[in-house]
Short mmCIF file of C-alpha atoms in Angstrom, two decimals:
data_model
loop_
_atom_site.label_atom_id
_atom_site.label_comp_id
_atom_site.label_asym_id
_atom_site.label_seq_id
_atom_site.Cartn_x
_atom_site.Cartn_y
_atom_site.Cartn_z
CA UNK A 963 24.56 21.81 -5.22
CA UNK A 964 19.79 24.25 -6.40
CA UNK A 965 15.88 27.67 -6.27
CA UNK A 966 14.49 32.34 -9.33
CA UNK A 967 11.56 35.01 -16.42
CA UNK A 968 14.72 36.67 -16.82
CA UNK A 969 17.71 35.81 -18.89
CA UNK A 970 21.38 36.83 -18.25
CA UNK A 971 20.69 40.03 -20.11
CA UNK A 972 17.23 40.76 -18.62
CA UNK A 973 16.66 43.51 -16.26
CA UNK A 974 16.38 42.58 -12.52
CA UNK A 975 13.48 45.22 -12.18
CA UNK A 976 10.78 43.22 -10.41
CA UNK A 977 7.13 43.35 -9.97
CA UNK A 978 7.39 43.79 -6.26
CA UNK A 979 9.77 46.49 -4.53
CA UNK A 980 13.51 45.57 -4.43
CA UNK A 981 15.57 46.06 -1.28
CA UNK A 982 18.44 48.60 -0.69
CA UNK A 983 20.84 45.95 0.78
CA UNK A 984 22.16 44.68 -2.59
CA UNK A 985 24.88 47.29 -3.86
CA UNK A 986 26.68 46.40 -7.00
CA UNK A 987 29.45 43.92 -6.42
CA UNK A 988 32.21 41.74 -7.91
CA UNK A 989 31.34 38.28 -7.18
CA UNK A 990 32.27 34.82 -8.12
CA UNK A 991 30.03 31.73 -8.56
CA UNK A 992 31.29 28.53 -10.14
CA UNK A 993 29.61 25.41 -11.49
CA UNK A 994 30.00 22.08 -13.42
CA UNK A 995 27.75 21.65 -16.33
CA UNK A 996 27.63 17.91 -16.18
CA UNK A 997 29.43 14.90 -14.75
CA UNK A 998 32.06 14.80 -17.24
CA UNK A 999 32.67 18.55 -17.93
CA UNK A 1000 35.30 20.71 -16.32
CA UNK A 1001 34.79 23.74 -14.22
CA UNK A 1002 35.07 27.25 -15.39
CA UNK A 1003 34.13 30.73 -14.35
CA UNK A 1004 32.62 33.49 -16.54
CA UNK A 1005 32.69 37.30 -15.74
CA UNK A 1006 30.09 39.91 -16.46
CA UNK A 1007 28.54 43.07 -15.12
CA UNK A 1008 25.52 42.55 -12.82
CA UNK A 1009 23.00 45.54 -12.95
CA UNK A 1010 21.13 46.20 -9.79
CA UNK A 1011 17.79 47.91 -9.84
CA UNK A 1012 17.77 51.50 -8.89
CA UNK A 1013 21.59 51.73 -8.75
CA UNK A 1014 23.68 53.00 -11.58
CA UNK A 1015 26.78 50.99 -12.21
CA UNK A 1016 29.28 53.72 -13.08
CA UNK A 1017 32.35 51.87 -12.64
CA UNK A 1018 32.80 49.35 -15.57
CA UNK A 1019 35.73 47.63 -13.40
CA UNK A 1020 33.12 46.40 -10.88
CA UNK A 1021 32.80 42.96 -12.42
CA UNK A 1022 31.56 39.62 -11.05
CA UNK A 1023 32.55 36.09 -11.91
CA UNK A 1024 29.30 34.17 -12.22
CA UNK A 1025 28.31 30.71 -13.19
CA UNK A 1026 25.17 28.90 -12.23
CA UNK A 1027 24.48 25.76 -10.23
CA UNK A 1028 25.43 22.79 -12.36
CA UNK A 1029 23.11 20.65 -14.53
CA UNK A 1030 24.61 17.62 -12.52
CA UNK A 1031 21.93 17.83 -9.82
CA UNK A 1032 19.68 20.58 -11.45
CA UNK A 1033 17.85 18.14 -13.49
CA UNK A 1034 14.47 19.07 -14.89
CA UNK A 1035 11.56 18.19 -12.60
CA UNK A 1036 8.69 16.03 -13.45
CA UNK A 1037 5.68 17.55 -15.40
CA UNK A 1038 3.55 19.99 -13.24
CA UNK A 1039 -0.11 19.45 -12.50
CA UNK A 1040 -2.22 19.51 -15.70
CA UNK A 1041 0.82 18.78 -17.90
CA UNK A 1042 2.25 22.31 -17.50
CA UNK A 1043 5.91 23.08 -17.07
CA UNK A 1044 6.71 22.77 -13.35
CA UNK A 1045 8.00 26.01 -11.88
CA UNK A 1046 11.49 24.44 -10.84
CA UNK A 1047 12.11 23.87 -14.53
CA UNK A 1048 11.54 27.61 -15.18
CA UNK A 1049 14.06 28.39 -12.29
CA UNK A 1050 16.64 26.09 -13.67
CA UNK A 1051 16.49 27.48 -17.14
CA UNK A 1052 17.12 30.85 -15.99
CA UNK A 1053 20.04 29.68 -13.95
CA UNK A 1054 21.35 27.66 -16.81
CA UNK A 1055 21.42 30.62 -19.11
CA UNK A 1056 23.98 32.18 -16.66
CA UNK A 1057 26.36 29.41 -17.55
CA UNK A 1058 28.86 29.72 -20.45
CA UNK A 1059 28.42 27.46 -23.61
CA UNK A 1060 31.21 25.24 -22.41
CA UNK A 1061 29.34 24.54 -19.15
CA UNK A 1062 25.85 23.85 -20.67
CA UNK A 1063 24.29 24.17 -24.12
CA UNK A 1064 21.81 26.58 -22.60
CA UNK A 1065 24.62 28.85 -21.51
CA UNK A 1066 24.76 32.47 -22.71
CA UNK A 1067 27.73 33.66 -20.91
CA UNK A 1068 31.31 34.13 -22.44
CA UNK A 1069 34.05 32.72 -20.50
CA UNK A 1070 36.54 35.44 -19.29
CA UNK A 1071 38.40 33.86 -16.48
CA UNK A 1072 40.43 30.79 -15.78
CA UNK A 1073 39.06 27.57 -14.88
CA UNK A 1074 38.72 26.41 -11.19
CA UNK A 1075 41.55 23.91 -11.76
CA UNK A 1076 43.87 26.84 -11.98
CA UNK A 1077 42.79 28.48 -8.83
CA UNK A 1078 45.32 28.64 -5.87
CA UNK A 1079 43.25 28.29 -2.81
CA UNK A 1080 44.65 28.85 0.81
CA UNK A 1081 43.44 27.27 4.18
CA UNK A 1082 42.82 30.74 5.38
CA UNK A 1083 40.69 31.70 2.44
CA UNK A 1084 38.76 28.46 2.38
CA UNK A 1085 37.95 28.79 6.17
CA UNK A 1086 36.56 32.27 5.42
CA UNK A 1087 34.31 30.55 3.02
CA UNK A 1088 33.22 27.81 5.13
CA UNK A 1089 32.44 30.22 8.09
CA UNK A 1090 30.41 32.60 5.84
CA UNK A 1091 28.64 29.50 4.26
CA UNK A 1092 27.71 28.25 7.82
CA UNK A 1093 26.13 31.63 8.59
CA UNK A 1094 24.16 31.65 5.35
CA UNK A 1095 22.88 27.96 5.68
CA UNK A 1096 22.08 28.55 9.43
CA UNK A 1097 20.06 31.72 8.35
CA UNK A 1098 18.11 29.83 5.87
CA UNK A 1099 17.42 26.98 8.35
CA UNK A 1100 16.21 29.56 11.07
CA UNK A 1101 13.88 31.46 8.64
CA UNK A 1102 12.13 28.07 7.63
CA UNK A 1103 11.89 27.10 11.26
CA UNK A 1104 10.32 30.25 12.30
CA UNK A 1105 7.98 30.22 9.30
CA UNK A 1106 7.06 33.97 9.17
CA UNK A 1107 5.37 32.88 6.05
CA UNK A 1108 3.32 29.76 6.86
CA UNK A 1109 4.46 27.76 3.67
CA UNK A 1110 8.21 28.20 4.70
CA UNK A 1111 7.59 25.38 7.08
CA UNK A 1112 7.20 23.14 4.10
CA UNK A 1113 11.11 23.40 3.71
CA UNK A 1114 11.95 22.17 7.02
CA UNK A 1115 14.09 19.06 7.58
CA UNK A 1116 14.73 18.42 3.82
CA UNK A 1117 17.97 16.55 4.43
CA UNK A 1118 19.89 19.30 2.49
CA UNK A 1119 20.59 21.43 5.63
CA UNK A 1120 24.27 22.16 6.06
CA UNK A 1121 24.93 24.00 9.13
CA UNK A 1122 25.72 21.15 11.33
CA UNK A 1123 27.89 19.53 8.91
CA UNK A 1124 29.80 22.72 8.50
CA UNK A 1125 29.90 22.90 12.43
CA UNK A 1126 31.83 19.62 12.45
CA UNK A 1127 34.09 20.74 9.75
CA UNK A 1128 35.22 23.75 11.58
CA UNK A 1129 35.70 21.68 14.83
CA UNK A 1130 37.99 19.49 12.76
CA UNK A 1131 40.09 22.53 11.40
CA UNK A 1132 40.35 23.79 15.14
CA UNK A 1133 41.74 20.37 16.10
CA UNK A 1134 44.31 20.67 13.27
CA UNK A 1135 45.51 24.04 14.89
CA UNK A 1136 43.81 26.53 12.80
CA UNK A 1137 42.06 29.53 13.99
CA UNK A 1138 38.48 29.85 12.95
CA UNK A 1139 37.61 33.51 11.79
CA UNK A 1140 34.53 35.48 12.26
CA UNK A 1141 32.13 35.91 9.39
CA UNK A 1142 33.16 38.39 6.61
CA UNK A 1143 31.30 41.34 5.44
CA UNK A 1144 30.12 39.32 2.55
CA UNK A 1145 28.72 36.49 4.80
CA UNK A 1146 26.88 38.96 7.21
CA UNK A 1147 25.55 41.10 4.23
CA UNK A 1148 23.91 37.96 2.61
CA UNK A 1149 22.44 36.72 5.90
CA UNK A 1150 20.96 40.08 6.48
CA UNK A 1151 19.57 40.28 2.92
CA UNK A 1152 18.00 36.81 3.42
CA UNK A 1153 16.40 37.94 6.64
CA UNK A 1154 14.93 40.93 5.00
CA UNK A 1155 13.49 39.15 1.97
CA UNK A 1156 12.03 36.44 4.11
CA UNK A 1157 9.98 39.02 5.85
CA UNK A 1158 9.07 41.20 2.97
CA UNK A 1159 9.64 39.29 -0.34
CA UNK A 1160 8.73 35.61 -0.02
CA UNK A 1161 9.15 34.76 -3.76
CA UNK A 1162 12.57 36.46 -4.03
CA UNK A 1163 13.64 34.49 -0.81
CA UNK A 1164 12.62 31.21 -2.36
CA UNK A 1165 14.83 31.99 -5.28
CA UNK A 1166 17.80 32.24 -3.11
CA UNK A 1167 16.83 29.14 -1.19
CA UNK A 1168 16.66 27.22 -4.47
CA UNK A 1169 19.88 28.40 -5.75
CA UNK A 1170 21.94 28.25 -2.62
CA UNK A 1171 20.93 24.68 -1.87
CA UNK A 1172 20.97 23.10 -5.43
CA UNK A 1173 24.09 24.96 -6.46
CA UNK A 1174 26.02 23.44 -3.51
CA UNK A 1175 24.90 19.93 -4.46
CA UNK A 1176 26.37 20.37 -7.93
CA UNK A 1177 29.10 22.81 -8.73
CA UNK A 1178 29.70 23.29 -4.92
CA UNK A 1179 30.68 19.54 -4.63
CA UNK A 1180 33.24 19.86 -7.61
CA UNK A 1181 34.65 22.91 -5.94
CA UNK A 1182 35.15 21.20 -2.64
CA UNK A 1183 36.85 18.15 -4.42
CA UNK A 1184 39.31 20.54 -6.19
CA UNK A 1185 40.05 22.56 -3.05
CA UNK A 1186 40.70 19.31 -1.06
CA UNK A 1187 43.07 18.05 -3.63
CA UNK A 1188 45.09 21.32 -3.42
CA UNK A 1189 45.11 22.12 0.34
CA UNK A 1190 43.58 19.32 2.27
CA UNK A 1191 45.20 15.98 1.07
CA UNK A 1192 41.95 15.11 -0.64
CA UNK A 1193 39.94 15.09 2.74
CA UNK A 1194 36.23 15.02 2.00
CA UNK A 1195 34.37 17.46 4.42
CA UNK A 1196 31.25 16.85 6.10
CA UNK A 1197 29.90 20.03 4.08
CA UNK A 1198 29.82 17.74 1.10
CA UNK A 1199 28.06 14.71 2.35
CA UNK A 1200 24.48 13.97 2.84
CA UNK A 1201 22.54 11.28 4.68
CA UNK A 1202 20.31 9.29 2.34
CA UNK A 1203 20.22 9.53 -1.51
CA UNK A 1204 21.04 13.11 -2.45
CA UNK A 1205 19.14 12.70 -5.93
CA UNK A 1206 15.91 11.85 -3.97
CA UNK A 1207 16.41 14.50 -1.36
CA UNK A 1208 16.66 17.12 -4.30
CA UNK A 1209 13.68 15.75 -6.06
CA UNK A 1210 11.54 15.98 -2.77
CA UNK A 1211 12.52 19.73 -2.61
CA UNK A 1212 11.60 20.27 -6.27
CA UNK A 1213 8.23 18.70 -5.67
CA UNK A 1214 7.48 20.89 -2.63
CA UNK A 1215 8.84 23.99 -4.54
CA UNK A 1216 6.40 23.17 -7.46
CA UNK A 1217 3.52 22.78 -5.00
CA UNK A 1218 4.27 26.00 -3.27
CA UNK A 1219 4.63 27.94 -6.60
CA UNK A 1220 1.14 26.56 -8.02
CA UNK A 1221 -0.52 29.05 -5.98
CA UNK A 1222 1.48 31.97 -7.18
CA UNK A 1223 0.48 34.44 -9.80
CA UNK A 1224 2.40 34.77 -13.07
CA UNK A 1225 3.68 38.10 -11.73
CA UNK A 1226 5.05 36.50 -8.38
CA UNK A 1227 6.78 33.83 -10.61
CA UNK A 1228 8.35 36.26 -12.69
CA UNK A 1229 9.52 38.22 -9.70
CA UNK A 1230 11.10 35.10 -8.37
CA UNK A 1231 12.90 34.42 -11.46
CA UNK A 1232 14.26 37.88 -11.77
CA UNK A 1233 16.07 37.52 -8.50
CA UNK A 1234 18.34 34.81 -9.88
CA UNK A 1235 21.16 36.93 -10.92
CA UNK A 1236 21.28 38.57 -7.62
CA UNK A 1237 21.46 35.21 -5.86
CA UNK A 1238 24.42 34.29 -7.87
CA UNK A 1239 26.06 37.71 -6.97
CA UNK A 1240 25.76 37.11 -3.11
CA UNK A 1241 26.87 33.64 -3.39
CA UNK A 1242 29.68 34.57 -5.56
CA UNK A 1243 31.02 36.98 -2.92
CA UNK A 1244 31.31 34.12 -0.57
CA UNK A 1245 33.04 31.82 -3.09
CA UNK A 1246 35.65 34.53 -3.94
CA UNK A 1247 36.91 34.08 -0.31
CA UNK A 1248 38.59 30.81 -1.38
CA UNK A 1249 41.23 32.24 -3.51
CA UNK A 1250 41.48 35.74 -2.19
#
């Protein structure tokens, strides 16, 4: 399914102002560490800048986008480390050790294989996902920040495939729900970031897309086995070679970030954990 230098234990305090749309939340994000690894979920407390987390029970399940498709990029200009590699490194530290050797989280929850998804919950997840992906597509199409236009028509877009999937569920007699509070909150946050904080927005852009191509596909397969008679949804299909589509986006991300200051790059990286928290709220719909 992957683009945000802070470790899992680092503060989310950023060099640019943060936004008030991100209250502490319990969230879920799941990933596979590689093609032959299992799926697992880790739990931890996510601090939010400017907000004191006073309830120790407000926890989130979080694991980053998988190493399956989040492969390191080619060397940057002048032989320096490409910025996408920095984004990946921060993400991978939010894995558990059994998911990736770079992982720093302790597993505190059962693996995805032991989830008990429902069609109703999965539909909520798909509807929220469609809203988030449509929001990302609309933002780059409007290009309030000129270089957003570089991320149009990447081949990773998911709103149309999700539209087809929801139509299929309707044909099967299911009622399609409205987006949940989790989906609308994330879409609103993305809109705000896109106008006021481009570097933080790009962190979410990277992580949402790349996570879906990796751990997201693994989750889709497991859910299909349990409740859809192994049907593969359009959400998990791409036209063209996925690895090449991802590499094209990596290249564009590195080119865009090459003009950023070190402070701007660090601010982007510091948004990573928050991006997992928002995405995790969507994933949690599957089994609640």
